[in-house]
Coordinates of C-alpha atoms and ligand atoms in Angstrom, one line a residue:
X1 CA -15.1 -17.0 21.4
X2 CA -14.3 -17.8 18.3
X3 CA -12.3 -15.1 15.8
X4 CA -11.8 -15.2 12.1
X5 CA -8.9 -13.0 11.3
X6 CA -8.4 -11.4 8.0
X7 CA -6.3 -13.8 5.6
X8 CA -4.9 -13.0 2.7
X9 CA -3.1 -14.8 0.7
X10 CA -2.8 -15.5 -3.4
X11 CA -5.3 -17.3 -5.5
X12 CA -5.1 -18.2 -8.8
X13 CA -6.6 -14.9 -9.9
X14 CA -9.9 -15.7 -11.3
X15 CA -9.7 -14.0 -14.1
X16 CA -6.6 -15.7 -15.1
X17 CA -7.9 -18.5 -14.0
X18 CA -10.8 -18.4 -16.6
X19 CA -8.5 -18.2 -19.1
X20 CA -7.4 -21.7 -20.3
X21 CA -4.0 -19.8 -21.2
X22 CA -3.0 -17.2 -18.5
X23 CA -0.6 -15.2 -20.1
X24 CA -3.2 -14.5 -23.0
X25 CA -4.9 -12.0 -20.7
X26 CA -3.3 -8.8 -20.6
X27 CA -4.5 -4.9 -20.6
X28 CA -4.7 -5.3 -24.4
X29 CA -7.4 -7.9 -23.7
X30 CA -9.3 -6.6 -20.8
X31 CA -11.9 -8.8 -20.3
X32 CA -16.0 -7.6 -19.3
X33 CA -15.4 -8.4 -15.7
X34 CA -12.1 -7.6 -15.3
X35 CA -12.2 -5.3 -11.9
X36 CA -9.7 -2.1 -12.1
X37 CA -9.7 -1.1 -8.8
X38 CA -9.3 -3.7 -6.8
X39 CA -8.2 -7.3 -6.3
X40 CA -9.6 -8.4 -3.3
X41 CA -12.2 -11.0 -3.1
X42 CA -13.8 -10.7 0.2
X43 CA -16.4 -13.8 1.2
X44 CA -18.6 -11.7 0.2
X45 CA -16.6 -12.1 -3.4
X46 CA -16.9 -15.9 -3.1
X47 CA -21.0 -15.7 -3.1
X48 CA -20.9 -13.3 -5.9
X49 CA -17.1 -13.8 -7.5
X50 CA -16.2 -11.7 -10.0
X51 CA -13.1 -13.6 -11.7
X52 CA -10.0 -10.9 -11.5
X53 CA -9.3 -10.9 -8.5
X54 CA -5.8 -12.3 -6.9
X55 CA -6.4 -12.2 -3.1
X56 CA -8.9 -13.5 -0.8
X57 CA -9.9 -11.8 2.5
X58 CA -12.2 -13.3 4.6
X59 CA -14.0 -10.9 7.0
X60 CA -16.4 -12.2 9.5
X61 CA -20.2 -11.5 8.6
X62 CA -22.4 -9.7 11.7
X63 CA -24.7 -12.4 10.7
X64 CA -27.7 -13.1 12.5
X65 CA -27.7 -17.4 13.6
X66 CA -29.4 -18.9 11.1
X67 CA -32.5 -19.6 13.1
X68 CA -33.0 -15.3 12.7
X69 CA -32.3 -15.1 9.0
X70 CA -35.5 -14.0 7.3
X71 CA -37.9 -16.5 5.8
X72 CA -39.5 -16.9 2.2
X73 CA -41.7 -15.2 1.6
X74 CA -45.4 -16.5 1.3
X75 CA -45.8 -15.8 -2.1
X76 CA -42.9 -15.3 -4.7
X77 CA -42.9 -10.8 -5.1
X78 CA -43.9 -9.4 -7.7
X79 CA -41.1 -7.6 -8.7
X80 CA -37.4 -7.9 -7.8
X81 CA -36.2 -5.9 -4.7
X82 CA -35.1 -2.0 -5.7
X83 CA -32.2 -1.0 -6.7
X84 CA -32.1 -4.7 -8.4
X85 CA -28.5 -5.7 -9.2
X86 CA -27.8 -5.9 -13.1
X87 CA -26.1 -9.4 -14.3
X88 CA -22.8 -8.3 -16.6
X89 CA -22.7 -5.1 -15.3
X90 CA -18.8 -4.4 -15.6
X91 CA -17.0 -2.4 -18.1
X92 CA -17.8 -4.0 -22.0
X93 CA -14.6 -5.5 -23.4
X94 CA -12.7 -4.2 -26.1
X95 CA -11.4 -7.4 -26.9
X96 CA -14.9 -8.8 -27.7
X97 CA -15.8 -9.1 -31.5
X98 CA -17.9 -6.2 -32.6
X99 CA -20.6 -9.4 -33.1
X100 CA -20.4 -10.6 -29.9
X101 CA -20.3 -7.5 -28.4
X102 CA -23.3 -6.2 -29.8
X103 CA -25.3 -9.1 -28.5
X104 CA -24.2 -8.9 -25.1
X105 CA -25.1 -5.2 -25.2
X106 CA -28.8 -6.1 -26.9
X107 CA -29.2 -9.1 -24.3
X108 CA -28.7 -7.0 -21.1
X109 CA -31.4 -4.7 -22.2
X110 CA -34.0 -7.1 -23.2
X111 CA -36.4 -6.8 -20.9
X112 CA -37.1 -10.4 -20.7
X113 CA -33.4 -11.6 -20.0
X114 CA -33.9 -8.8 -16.8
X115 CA -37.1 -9.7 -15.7
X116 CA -36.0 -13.3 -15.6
X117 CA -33.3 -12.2 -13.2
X118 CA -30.8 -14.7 -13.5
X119 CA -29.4 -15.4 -10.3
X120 CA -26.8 -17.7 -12.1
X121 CA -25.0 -14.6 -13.8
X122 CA -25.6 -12.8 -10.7
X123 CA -23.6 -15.0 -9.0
X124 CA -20.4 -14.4 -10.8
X125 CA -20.8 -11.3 -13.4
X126 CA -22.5 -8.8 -11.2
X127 CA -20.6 -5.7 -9.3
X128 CA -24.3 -4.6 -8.4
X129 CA -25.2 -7.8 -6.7
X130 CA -21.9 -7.9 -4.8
X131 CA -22.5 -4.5 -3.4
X132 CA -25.5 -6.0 -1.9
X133 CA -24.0 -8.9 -0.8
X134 CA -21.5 -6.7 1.3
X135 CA -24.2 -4.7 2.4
X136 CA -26.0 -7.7 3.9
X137 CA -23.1 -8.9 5.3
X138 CA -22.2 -5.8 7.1
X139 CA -25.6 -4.5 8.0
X140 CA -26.8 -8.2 9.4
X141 CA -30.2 -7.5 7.3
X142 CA -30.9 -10.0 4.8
X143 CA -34.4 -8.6 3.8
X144 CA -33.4 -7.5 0.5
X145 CA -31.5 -10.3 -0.5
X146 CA -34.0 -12.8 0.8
X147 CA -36.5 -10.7 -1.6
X148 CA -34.0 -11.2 -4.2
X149 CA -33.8 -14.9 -3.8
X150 CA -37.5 -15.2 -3.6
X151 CA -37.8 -13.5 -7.1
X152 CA -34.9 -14.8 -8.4
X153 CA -36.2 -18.5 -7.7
X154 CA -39.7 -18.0 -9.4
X155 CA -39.2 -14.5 -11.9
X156 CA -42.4 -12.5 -13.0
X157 CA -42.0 -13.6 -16.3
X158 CA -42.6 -17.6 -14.8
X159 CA -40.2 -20.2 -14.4
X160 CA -41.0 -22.2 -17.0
X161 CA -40.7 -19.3 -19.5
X162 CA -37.8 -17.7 -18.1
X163 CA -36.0 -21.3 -18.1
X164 CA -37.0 -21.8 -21.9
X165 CA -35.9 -18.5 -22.5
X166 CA -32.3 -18.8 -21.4
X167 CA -31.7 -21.7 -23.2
X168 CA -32.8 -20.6 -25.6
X169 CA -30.5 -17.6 -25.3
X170 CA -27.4 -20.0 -24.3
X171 CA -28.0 -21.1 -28.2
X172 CA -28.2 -18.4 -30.2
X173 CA -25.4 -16.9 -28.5
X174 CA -23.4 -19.4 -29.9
X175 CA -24.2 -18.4 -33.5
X176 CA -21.1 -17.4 -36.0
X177 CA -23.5 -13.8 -35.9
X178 CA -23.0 -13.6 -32.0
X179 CA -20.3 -15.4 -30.3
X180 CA -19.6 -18.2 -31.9
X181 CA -16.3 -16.8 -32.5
X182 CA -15.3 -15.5 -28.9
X183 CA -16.4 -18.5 -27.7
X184 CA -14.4 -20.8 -29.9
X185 CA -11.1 -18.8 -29.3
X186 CA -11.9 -19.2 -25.7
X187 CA -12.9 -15.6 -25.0
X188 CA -13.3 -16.1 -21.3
X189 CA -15.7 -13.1 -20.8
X190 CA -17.9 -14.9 -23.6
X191 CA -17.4 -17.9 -22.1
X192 CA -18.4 -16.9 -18.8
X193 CA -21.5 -14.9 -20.1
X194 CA -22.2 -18.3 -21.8
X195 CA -22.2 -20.4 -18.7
X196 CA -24.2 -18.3 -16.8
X197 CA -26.8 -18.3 -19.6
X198 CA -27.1 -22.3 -20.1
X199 CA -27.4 -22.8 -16.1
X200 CA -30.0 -20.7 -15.3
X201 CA -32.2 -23.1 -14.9
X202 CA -30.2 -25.2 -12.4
X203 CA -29.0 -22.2 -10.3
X204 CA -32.4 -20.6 -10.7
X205 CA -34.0 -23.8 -9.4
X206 CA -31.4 -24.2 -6.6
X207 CA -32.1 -20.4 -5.1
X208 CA -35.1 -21.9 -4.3
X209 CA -33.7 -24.4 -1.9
X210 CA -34.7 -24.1 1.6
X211 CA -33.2 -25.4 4.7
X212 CA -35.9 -27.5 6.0
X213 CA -34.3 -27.3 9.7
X214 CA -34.5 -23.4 9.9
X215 CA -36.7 -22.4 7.4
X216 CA -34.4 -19.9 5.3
X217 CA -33.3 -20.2 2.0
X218 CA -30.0 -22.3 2.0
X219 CA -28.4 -19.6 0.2
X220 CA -28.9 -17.3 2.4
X221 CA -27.5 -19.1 5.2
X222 CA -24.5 -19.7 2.9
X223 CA -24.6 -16.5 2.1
X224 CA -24.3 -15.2 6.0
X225 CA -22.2 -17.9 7.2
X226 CA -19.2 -16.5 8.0
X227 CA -17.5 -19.7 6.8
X228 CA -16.7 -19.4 3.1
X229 CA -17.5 -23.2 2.5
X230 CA -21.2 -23.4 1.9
X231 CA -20.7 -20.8 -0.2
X232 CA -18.4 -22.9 -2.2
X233 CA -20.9 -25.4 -3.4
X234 CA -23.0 -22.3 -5.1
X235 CA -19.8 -21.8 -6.9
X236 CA -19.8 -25.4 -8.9
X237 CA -21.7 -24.7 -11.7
X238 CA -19.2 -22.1 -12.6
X239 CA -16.5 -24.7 -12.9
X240 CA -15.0 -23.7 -9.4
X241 CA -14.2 -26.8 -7.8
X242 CA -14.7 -28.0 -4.5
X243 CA -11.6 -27.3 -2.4
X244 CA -10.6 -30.8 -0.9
X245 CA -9.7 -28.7 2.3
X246 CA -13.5 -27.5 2.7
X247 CA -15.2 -28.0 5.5
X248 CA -19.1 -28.0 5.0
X249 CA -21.2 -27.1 7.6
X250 CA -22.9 -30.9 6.9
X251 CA -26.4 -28.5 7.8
X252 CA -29.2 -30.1 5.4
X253 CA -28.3 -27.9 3.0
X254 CA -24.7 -28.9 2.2
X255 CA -26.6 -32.2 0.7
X256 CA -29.3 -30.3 -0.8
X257 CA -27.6 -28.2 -2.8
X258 CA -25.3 -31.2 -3.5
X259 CA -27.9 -33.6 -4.4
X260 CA -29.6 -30.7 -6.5
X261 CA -26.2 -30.1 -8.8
X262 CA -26.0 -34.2 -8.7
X263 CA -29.8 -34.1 -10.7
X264 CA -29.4 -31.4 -12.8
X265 CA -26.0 -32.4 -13.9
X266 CA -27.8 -34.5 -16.3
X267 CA -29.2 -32.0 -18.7
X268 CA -26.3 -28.7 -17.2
X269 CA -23.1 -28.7 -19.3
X270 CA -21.7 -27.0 -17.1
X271 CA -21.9 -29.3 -14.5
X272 CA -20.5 -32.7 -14.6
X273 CA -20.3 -36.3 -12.7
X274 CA -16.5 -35.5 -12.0
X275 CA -16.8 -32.2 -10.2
X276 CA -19.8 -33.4 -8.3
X277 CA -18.7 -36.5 -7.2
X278 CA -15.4 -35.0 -6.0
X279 CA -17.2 -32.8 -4.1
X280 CA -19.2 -35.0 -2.7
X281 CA -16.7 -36.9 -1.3
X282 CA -15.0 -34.1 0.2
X283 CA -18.3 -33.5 1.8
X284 CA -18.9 -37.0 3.2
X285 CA -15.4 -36.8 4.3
X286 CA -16.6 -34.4 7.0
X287 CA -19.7 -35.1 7.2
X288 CA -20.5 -38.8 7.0
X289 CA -20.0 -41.5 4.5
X290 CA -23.7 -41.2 3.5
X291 CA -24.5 -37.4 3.4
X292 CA -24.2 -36.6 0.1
X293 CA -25.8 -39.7 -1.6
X294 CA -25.6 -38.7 -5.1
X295 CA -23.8 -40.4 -7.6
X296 CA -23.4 -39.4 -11.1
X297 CA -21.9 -40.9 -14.1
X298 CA -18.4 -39.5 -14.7
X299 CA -17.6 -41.7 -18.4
X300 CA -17.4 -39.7 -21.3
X301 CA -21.2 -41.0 -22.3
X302 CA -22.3 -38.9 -20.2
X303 CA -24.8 -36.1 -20.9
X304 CA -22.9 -34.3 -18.6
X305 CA -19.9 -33.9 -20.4
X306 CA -19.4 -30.4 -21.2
X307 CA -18.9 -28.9 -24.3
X308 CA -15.8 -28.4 -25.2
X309 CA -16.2 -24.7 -25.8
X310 CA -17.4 -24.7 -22.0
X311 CA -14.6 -26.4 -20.3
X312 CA -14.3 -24.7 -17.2
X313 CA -11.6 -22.9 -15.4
X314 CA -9.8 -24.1 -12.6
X315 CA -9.2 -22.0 -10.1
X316 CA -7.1 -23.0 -7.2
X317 CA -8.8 -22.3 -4.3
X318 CA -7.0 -24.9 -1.9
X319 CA -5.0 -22.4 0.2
X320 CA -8.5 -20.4 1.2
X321 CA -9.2 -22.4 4.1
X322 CA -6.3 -21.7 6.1
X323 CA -8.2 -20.5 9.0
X324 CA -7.2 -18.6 12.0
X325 CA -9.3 -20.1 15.0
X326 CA -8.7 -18.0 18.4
Ligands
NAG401 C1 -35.9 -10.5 -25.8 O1 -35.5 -11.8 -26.1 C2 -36.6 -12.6 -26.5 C3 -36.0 -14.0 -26.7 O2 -35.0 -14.0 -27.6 C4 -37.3 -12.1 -27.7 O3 -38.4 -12.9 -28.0 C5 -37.8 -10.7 -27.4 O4 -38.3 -10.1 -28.5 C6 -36.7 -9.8 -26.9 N1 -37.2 -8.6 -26.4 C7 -36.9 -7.4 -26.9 C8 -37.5 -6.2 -26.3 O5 -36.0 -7.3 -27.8
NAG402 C1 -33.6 -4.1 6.5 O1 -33.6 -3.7 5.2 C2 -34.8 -3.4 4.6 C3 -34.6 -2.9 3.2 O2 -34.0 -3.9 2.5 C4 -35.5 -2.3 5.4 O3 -36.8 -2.1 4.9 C5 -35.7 -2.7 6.9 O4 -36.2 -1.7 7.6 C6 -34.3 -3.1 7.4 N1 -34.5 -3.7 8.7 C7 -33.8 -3.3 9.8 C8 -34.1 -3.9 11.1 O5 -33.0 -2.3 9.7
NAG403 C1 -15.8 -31.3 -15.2 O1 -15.7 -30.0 -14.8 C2 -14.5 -29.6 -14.3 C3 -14.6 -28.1 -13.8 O2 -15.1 -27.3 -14.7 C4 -13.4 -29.7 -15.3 O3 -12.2 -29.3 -14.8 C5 -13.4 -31.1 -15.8 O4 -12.5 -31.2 -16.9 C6 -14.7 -31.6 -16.2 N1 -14.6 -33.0 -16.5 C7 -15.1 -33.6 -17.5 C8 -15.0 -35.1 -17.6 O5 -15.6 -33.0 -18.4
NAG404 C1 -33.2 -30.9 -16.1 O1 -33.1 -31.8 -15.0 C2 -33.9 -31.3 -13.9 C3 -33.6 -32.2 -12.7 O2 -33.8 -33.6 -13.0 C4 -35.4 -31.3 -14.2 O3 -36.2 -30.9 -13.1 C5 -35.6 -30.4 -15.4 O4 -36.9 -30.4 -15.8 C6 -34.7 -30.8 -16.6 N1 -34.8 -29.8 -17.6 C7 -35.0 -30.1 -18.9 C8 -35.1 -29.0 -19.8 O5 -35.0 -31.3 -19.2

């Protein structure tokens, strides 16, 4: 038998780690996600990371195998699974410009941006969506969450809508009138609300992925593994990088995803040739030369390049894998 014991150990906190200067972040400049109460990222954190957090716990999930995880459902739901998790849900910075803040505060209440569900802000800006995460997790039912994914791949509003929508969005929040500001000082809260905004469509698109092995949505098997490194690759639009210590499960959906990030990298900025191809190789490290087969451009011509108000954090995740086999 196999036991995972609780590790802890320091990370770069995320929070600082969003923050292209550390020290700049301080109680003075409390940024939208910054958690008060607590600073431990469980896995559970990992699928859904909220960025302050300085410790990493990895508790094992009661998981069903994979070949039990729930299944799409036959038609994409109507609505989005009650209580439905709230992107940016955490306390509204101070440290935001009165601009910025205001638009923040009009776009979570447009009932568009909701309906569209954006699984990409979910992913990282959501307390709501991390409750339900550790709810899965604990419970071993992934009904609601595989409802969520189902809606969160192909929203009410349609895809095609919803896509235009947030990229639309990812625009105008760069306005002088919004952000523009926040985002040129580096505001990581703005930034990070910004990110999420212009890769809907990728992560939006990749929640959609299925595993075609089992029949589940990959991220839910990420999302139950009780591994932290599938999970990993849902993190590299967000500017987390790969851990060169990972080791993927090399299932069909470690290339999947992969080769998904790979394609979309061409019209993301927040995804770029460098990060995937880095993770790539880490992947085909483990799990074959040929595995991952993408290749994308890494020169500076490429349309992948980020923006330079969008260059990710780093966040040193290297010492997470330091597992406890028994
Ligand atoms: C929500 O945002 C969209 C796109 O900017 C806009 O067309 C729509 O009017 C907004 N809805 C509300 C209720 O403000
Ligand atoms: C799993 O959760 C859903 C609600 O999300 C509930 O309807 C269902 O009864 C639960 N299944 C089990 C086996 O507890
Ligand atoms: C690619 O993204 C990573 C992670 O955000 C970043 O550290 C790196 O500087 C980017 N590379 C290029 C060439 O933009
Ligand atoms: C971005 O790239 C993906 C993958 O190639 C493609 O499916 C999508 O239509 C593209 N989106 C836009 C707006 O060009």
């Amino acid at each position: 038998m196999r036991a995972i014991s609780v590790l802890t150990f320091a990370v770069a906190a995320a929070a600082r780690a969003l923050a292209v200067h550390p020290n700049r972040l301080n109680h003075a400049h409390l940024p939208l996600f910054e958690r008060q109460e607590s600073t431990t990222l469980t896995l559970d954190g990992i699928i859904a990371a909220t960025p302050s957090v300085s410790a990493v716990t990895v508790t094992p999930s009661l998981a069903p195998p994979p070949s039990v995880l729930p299944k799409p459902p036959s038609s994409p739901p109507a609505a989005a699974p009650a209580p439905t998790p709230t992107p940016l849900d955490t306390s509204i910075s101070s440290s935001l410009s009165h601009e910025c803040m205001t638009y923040l505060t009009n776009l979570i209440s447009n009932s568009t941006f909701l309906s569209c569900l954006p699984f990409s802000l979910l992913l990282q800006t959501s307390n709501s969506y991390r409750t339900q995460i550790t709810n899965a997790r604990s419970s071993g039912n992934y009904s609601y969450l595989n409802e969520l994914v189902a809606y969160a791949a192909s929203p009410a509003p349609g895809s095609e809508t919803c896509d235009q929508t947030f990229a639309g969005f990812a625009e105008t929040m760069r306005d002088r009138t919004n952000c523009g500001s926040d985002l040129n000082s580096g505001m990581p809260v703005a930034r990070q609300a910004r990110r999420g905004l212009s890769n809907y469509a990728a992560v939006r698109t990749a929640a959609g992925l299925v595993n075609p092995d089992t029949g589940s949505y990959c991220y839910l098997e990420a999302a139950a593994s009780e591994r932290p490194d599938d999970a990993y690759l849902w993190q590299l639009p967000m500017g987390n990088i790969l851990p060169s210590t990972s080791i993927p499960t090399c299932s069909k959906c470690s290339a999947l995803v992969m080769n998904h990030w790979g394609t979309w990298s061409t019209n993301t900025t927040t995804l770029n040739g460098t990060m995937i191809n880095s993770a790539a190789s880490t992947i085909n490290a483990k799990c074959g030369a040929n595995f991952v087969s993408v290749t994308v451009q890494t020169d500076g011509s490429s349309a992948s390049r980020p923006r330079s108000d969008l260059l990710l954090p780093l966040v040193v995740f290297a010492p997470l894998l330091t597992w406890v086999l028994a």
